[in-house]
Short mmCIF file of C-alpha atoms in Angstrom, two decimals:
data_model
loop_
_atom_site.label_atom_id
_atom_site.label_comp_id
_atom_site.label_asym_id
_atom_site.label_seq_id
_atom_site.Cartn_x
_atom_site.Cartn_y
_atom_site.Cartn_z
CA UNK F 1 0.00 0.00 0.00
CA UNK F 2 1.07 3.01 -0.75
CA UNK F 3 1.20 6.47 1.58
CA UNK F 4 -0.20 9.96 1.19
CA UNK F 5 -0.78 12.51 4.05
CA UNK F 6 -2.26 15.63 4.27
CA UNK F 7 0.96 17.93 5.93
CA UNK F 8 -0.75 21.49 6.04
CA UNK F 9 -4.30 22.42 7.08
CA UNK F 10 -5.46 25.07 9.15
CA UNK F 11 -7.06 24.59 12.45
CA UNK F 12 -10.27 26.94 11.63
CA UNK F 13 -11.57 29.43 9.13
CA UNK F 14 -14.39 31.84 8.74
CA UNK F 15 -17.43 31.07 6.65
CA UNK F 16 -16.65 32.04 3.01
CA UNK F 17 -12.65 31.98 3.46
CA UNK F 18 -10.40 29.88 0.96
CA UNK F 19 -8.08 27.64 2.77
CA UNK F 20 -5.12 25.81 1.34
CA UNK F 21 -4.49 22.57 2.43
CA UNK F 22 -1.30 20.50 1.02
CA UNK F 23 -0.69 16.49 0.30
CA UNK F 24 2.86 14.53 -0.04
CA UNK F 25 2.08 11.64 -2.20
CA UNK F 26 4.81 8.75 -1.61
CA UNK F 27 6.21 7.01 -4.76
CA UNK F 28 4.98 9.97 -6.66
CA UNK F 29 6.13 8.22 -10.67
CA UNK F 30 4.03 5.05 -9.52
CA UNK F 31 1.26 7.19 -8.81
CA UNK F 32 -1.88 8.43 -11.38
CA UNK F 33 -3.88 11.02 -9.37
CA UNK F 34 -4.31 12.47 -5.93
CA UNK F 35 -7.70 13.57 -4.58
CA UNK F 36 -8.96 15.74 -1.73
CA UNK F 37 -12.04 14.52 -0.15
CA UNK F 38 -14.61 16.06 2.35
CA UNK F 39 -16.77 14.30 4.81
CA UNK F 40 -20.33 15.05 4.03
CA UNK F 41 -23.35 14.15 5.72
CA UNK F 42 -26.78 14.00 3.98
CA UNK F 43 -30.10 14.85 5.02
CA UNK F 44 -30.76 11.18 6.41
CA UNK F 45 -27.07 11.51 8.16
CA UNK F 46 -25.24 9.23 6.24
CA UNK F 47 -21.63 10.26 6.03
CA UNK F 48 -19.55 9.87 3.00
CA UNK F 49 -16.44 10.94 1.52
CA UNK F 50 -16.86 13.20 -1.48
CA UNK F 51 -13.70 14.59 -4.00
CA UNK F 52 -14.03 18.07 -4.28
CA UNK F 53 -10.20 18.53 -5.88
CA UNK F 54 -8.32 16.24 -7.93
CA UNK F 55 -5.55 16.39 -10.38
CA UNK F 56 -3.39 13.82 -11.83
CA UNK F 57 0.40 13.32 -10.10
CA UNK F 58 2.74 13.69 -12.67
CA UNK F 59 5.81 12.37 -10.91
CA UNK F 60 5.01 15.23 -8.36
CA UNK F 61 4.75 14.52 -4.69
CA UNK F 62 3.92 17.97 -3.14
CA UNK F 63 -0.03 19.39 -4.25
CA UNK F 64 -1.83 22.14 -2.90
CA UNK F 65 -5.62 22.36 -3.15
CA UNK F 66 -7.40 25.59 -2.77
CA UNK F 67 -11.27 24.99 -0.96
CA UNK F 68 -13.92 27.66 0.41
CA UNK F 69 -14.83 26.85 3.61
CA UNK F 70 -18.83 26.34 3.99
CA UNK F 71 -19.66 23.70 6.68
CA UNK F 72 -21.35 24.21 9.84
CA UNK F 73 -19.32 24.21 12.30
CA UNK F 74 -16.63 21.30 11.58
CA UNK F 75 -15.00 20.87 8.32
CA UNK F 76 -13.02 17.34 7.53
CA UNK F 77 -10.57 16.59 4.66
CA UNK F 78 -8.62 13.44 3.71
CA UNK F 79 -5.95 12.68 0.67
CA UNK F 80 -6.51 9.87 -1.54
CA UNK F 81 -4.05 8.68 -3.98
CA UNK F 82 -4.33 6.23 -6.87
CA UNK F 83 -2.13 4.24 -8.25
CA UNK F 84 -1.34 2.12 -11.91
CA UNK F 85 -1.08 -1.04 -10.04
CA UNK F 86 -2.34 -1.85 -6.45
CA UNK F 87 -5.16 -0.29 -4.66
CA UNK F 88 -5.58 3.45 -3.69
CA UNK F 89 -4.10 4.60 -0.62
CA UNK F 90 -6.00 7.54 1.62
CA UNK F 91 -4.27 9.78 4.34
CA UNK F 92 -5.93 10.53 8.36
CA UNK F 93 -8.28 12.79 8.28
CA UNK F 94 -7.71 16.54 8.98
CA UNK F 95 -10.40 18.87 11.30
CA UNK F 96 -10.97 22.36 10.37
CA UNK F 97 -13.22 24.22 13.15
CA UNK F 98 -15.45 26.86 11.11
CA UNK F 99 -16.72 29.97 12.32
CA UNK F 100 -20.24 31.79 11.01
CA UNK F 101 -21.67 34.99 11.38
CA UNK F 102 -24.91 34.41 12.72
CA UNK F 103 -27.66 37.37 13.06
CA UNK F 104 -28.52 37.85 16.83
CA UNK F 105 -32.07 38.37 15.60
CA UNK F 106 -31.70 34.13 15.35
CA UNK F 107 -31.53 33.78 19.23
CA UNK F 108 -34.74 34.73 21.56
CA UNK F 109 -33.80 36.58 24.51
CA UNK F 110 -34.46 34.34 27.72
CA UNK F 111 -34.90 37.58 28.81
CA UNK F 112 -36.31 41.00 27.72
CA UNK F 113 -37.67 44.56 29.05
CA UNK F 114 -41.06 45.95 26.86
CA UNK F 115 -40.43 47.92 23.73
CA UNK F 116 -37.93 45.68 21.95
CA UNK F 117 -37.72 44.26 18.58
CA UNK F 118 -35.40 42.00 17.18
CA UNK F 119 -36.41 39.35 14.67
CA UNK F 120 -35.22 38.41 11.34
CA UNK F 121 -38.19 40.70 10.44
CA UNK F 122 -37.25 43.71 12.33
CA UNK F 123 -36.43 46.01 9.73
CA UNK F 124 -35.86 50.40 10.90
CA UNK F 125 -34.34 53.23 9.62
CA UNK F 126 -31.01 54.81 10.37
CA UNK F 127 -29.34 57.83 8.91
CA UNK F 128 -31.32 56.97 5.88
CA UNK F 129 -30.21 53.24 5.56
CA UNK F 130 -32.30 50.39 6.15
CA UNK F 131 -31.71 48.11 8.49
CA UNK F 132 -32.51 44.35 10.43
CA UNK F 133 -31.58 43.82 13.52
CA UNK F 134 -32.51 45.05 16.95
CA UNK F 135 -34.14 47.95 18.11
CA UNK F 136 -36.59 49.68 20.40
CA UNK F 137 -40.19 51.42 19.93
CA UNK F 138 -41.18 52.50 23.07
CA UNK F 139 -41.37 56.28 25.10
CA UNK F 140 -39.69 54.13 28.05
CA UNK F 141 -35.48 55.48 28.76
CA UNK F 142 -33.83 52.04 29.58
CA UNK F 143 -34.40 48.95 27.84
CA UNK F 144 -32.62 45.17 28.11
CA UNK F 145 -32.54 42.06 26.65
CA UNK F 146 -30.50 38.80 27.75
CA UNK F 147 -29.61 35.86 25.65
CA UNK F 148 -27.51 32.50 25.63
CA UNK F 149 -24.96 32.03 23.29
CA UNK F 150 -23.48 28.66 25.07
CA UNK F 151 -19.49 29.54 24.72
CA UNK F 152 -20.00 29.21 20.86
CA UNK F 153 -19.34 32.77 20.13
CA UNK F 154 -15.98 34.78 19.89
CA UNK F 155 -17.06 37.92 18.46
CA UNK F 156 -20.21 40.52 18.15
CA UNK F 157 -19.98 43.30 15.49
CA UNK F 158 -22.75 45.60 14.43
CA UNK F 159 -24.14 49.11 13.68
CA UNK F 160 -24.99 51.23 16.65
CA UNK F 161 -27.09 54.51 17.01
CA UNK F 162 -30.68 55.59 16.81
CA UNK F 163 -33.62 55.23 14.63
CA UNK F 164 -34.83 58.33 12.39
CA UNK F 165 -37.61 58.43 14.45
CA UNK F 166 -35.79 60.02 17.25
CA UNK F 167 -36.25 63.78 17.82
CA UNK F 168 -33.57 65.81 17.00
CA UNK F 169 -31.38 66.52 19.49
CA UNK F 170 -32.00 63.34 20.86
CA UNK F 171 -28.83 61.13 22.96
CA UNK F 172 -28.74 58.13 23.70
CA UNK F 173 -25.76 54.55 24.92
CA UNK F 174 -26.27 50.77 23.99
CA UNK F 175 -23.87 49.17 26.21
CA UNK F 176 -22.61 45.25 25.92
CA UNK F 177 -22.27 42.74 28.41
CA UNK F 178 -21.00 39.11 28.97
CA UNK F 179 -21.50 37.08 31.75
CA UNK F 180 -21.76 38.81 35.45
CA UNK F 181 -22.50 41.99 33.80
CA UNK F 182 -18.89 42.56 32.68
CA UNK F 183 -18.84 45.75 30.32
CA UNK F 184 -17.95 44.45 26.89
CA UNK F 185 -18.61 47.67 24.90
CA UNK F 186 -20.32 50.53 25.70
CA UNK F 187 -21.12 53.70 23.22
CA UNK F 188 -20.00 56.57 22.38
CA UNK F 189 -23.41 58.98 22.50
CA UNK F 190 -25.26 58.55 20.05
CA UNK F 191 -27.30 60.73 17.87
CA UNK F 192 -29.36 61.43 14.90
CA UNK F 193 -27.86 61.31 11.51
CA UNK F 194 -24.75 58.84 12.23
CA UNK F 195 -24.24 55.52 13.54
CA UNK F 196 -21.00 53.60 15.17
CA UNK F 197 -19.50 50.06 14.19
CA UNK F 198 -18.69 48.12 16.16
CA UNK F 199 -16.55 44.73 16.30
CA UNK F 200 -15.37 43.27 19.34
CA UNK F 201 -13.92 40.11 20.49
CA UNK F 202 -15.54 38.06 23.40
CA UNK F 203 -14.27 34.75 25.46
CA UNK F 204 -16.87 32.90 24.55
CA UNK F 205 -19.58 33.66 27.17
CA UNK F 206 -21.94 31.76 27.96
CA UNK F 207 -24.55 35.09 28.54
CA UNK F 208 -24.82 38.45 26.41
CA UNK F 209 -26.24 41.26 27.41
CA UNK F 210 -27.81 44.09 25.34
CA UNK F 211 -29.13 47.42 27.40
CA UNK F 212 -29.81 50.73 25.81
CA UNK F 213 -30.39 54.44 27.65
CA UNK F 214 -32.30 57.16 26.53
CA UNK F 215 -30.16 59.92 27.52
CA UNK F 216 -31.58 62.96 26.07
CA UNK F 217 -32.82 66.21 28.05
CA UNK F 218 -36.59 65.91 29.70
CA UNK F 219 -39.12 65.98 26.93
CA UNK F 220 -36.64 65.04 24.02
CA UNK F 221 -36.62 60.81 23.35
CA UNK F 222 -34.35 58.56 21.33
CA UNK F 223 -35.16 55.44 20.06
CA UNK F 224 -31.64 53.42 20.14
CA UNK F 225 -30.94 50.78 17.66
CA UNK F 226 -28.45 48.15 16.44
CA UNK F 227 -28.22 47.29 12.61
CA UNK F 228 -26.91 44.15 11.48
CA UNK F 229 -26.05 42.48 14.45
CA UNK F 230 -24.02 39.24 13.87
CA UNK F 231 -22.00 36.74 16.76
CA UNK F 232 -19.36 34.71 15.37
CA UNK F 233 -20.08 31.07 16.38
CA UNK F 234 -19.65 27.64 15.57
CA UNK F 235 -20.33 23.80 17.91
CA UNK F 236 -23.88 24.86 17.61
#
């Protein structure tokens, strides 16, 4: 029997990334082709090993394959090699962990204060753009909302600031927390006619925390939003 082996993979990727992942094929002139397979699961959950690169040896015992990455959550990759004479030879398998961003409008709050929004249907207006993602509707000043990410999230980004339909003159801070009420971002003020990005890295907590102030004078009200509001996660 023959050997190949996958010697370069990377441990994880994002969603949508191209990884490269190299095979050494032993006895390279003896050899006619060298494939890279994925595990894939159908919808009944019967796994299989499926070529999604191949290319013929050529007396050449280093190949690199170029893939996208687009599993959920775990990605796995073997070598196979064929040969003129004997029977085809296949390398361990390789892991690739892969991170997705997920919209937090997919997760209901286990917990939530009156006057918020956020479903994949909650669609507002800020600084003119259209937006889904989360966001508040009532005259109240403070609002919250808890959820449960599980320790399968490492990062939150999103669009911060306040819906059109705030007055002018209007102020108001969306502040994040993890677990314990640790501060994981918290706002600049924010006003009408702008909006703030945000991207921030988290240790995997197992709770998140979304509150959001009306600050503005007596009589004046904002209406603080967040647009596009993504965790990155995978295991889930």
């Amino acid at each position: 029997m023959h050997a190949v082996e996958i010697t370069s993979a990377p441990s994880q990727a994002t969603e949508g990334d191209r990884i490269t992942i190299k095979a050494k094929v032993a006895s390279p002139r003896k050899a006619d082709r060298v494939q890279l397979q994925e595990r894939q699961v159908d919808i009944y959950g019967n796994a299989s090993w499926v070529t999604v690169r191949s290319r013929s040896v050529r007396g050449t015992a280093r190949h690199t394959f170029t893939v996208v990455a687009d599993g959920i959550n775990r990605e796995h990759y073997r070598a196979r090699a064929t040969y003129r004479q004997g029977k085809a030879a296949v390398s361990k398998r390789k892991g690739v962990t892969v991170w997705r961003w997920i919209s937090l409008t997919n997760y209901r709050p286990y917990y939530s204060t009156y006057g918020i929004s956020a479903t994949p249907y909650s669609n507002f207006a800020m600084n003119g753009r259209q937006y889904i993602g989360w966001y508040t509707y009532s005259s109240y000043r403070a609002w919250e909302a808890r959820y449960t990410p599980g320790r399968n999230c490492k990062a939150f980004r999103g669009e911060l600031g306040v819906r059109d339909e705030s007055n002018d003159g209007s102020r108001a801070i969306i502040t994040l927390l993890t677990e314990e009420d640790q501060v994981l971002f918290e706002s600049p003020v924010l006003t009408p006619g702008a909006v703030t990005k945000v991207s921030v890295s988290m240790a995997r907590p197992y709770r998140f925390t979304v509150r959001a102030a009306d600050v503005s004078s007596e009589g004046v009200h904002a209406l603080p939003a967040i647009g596009d509001p993504f965790f990155l996660c995978t295991g889930i």
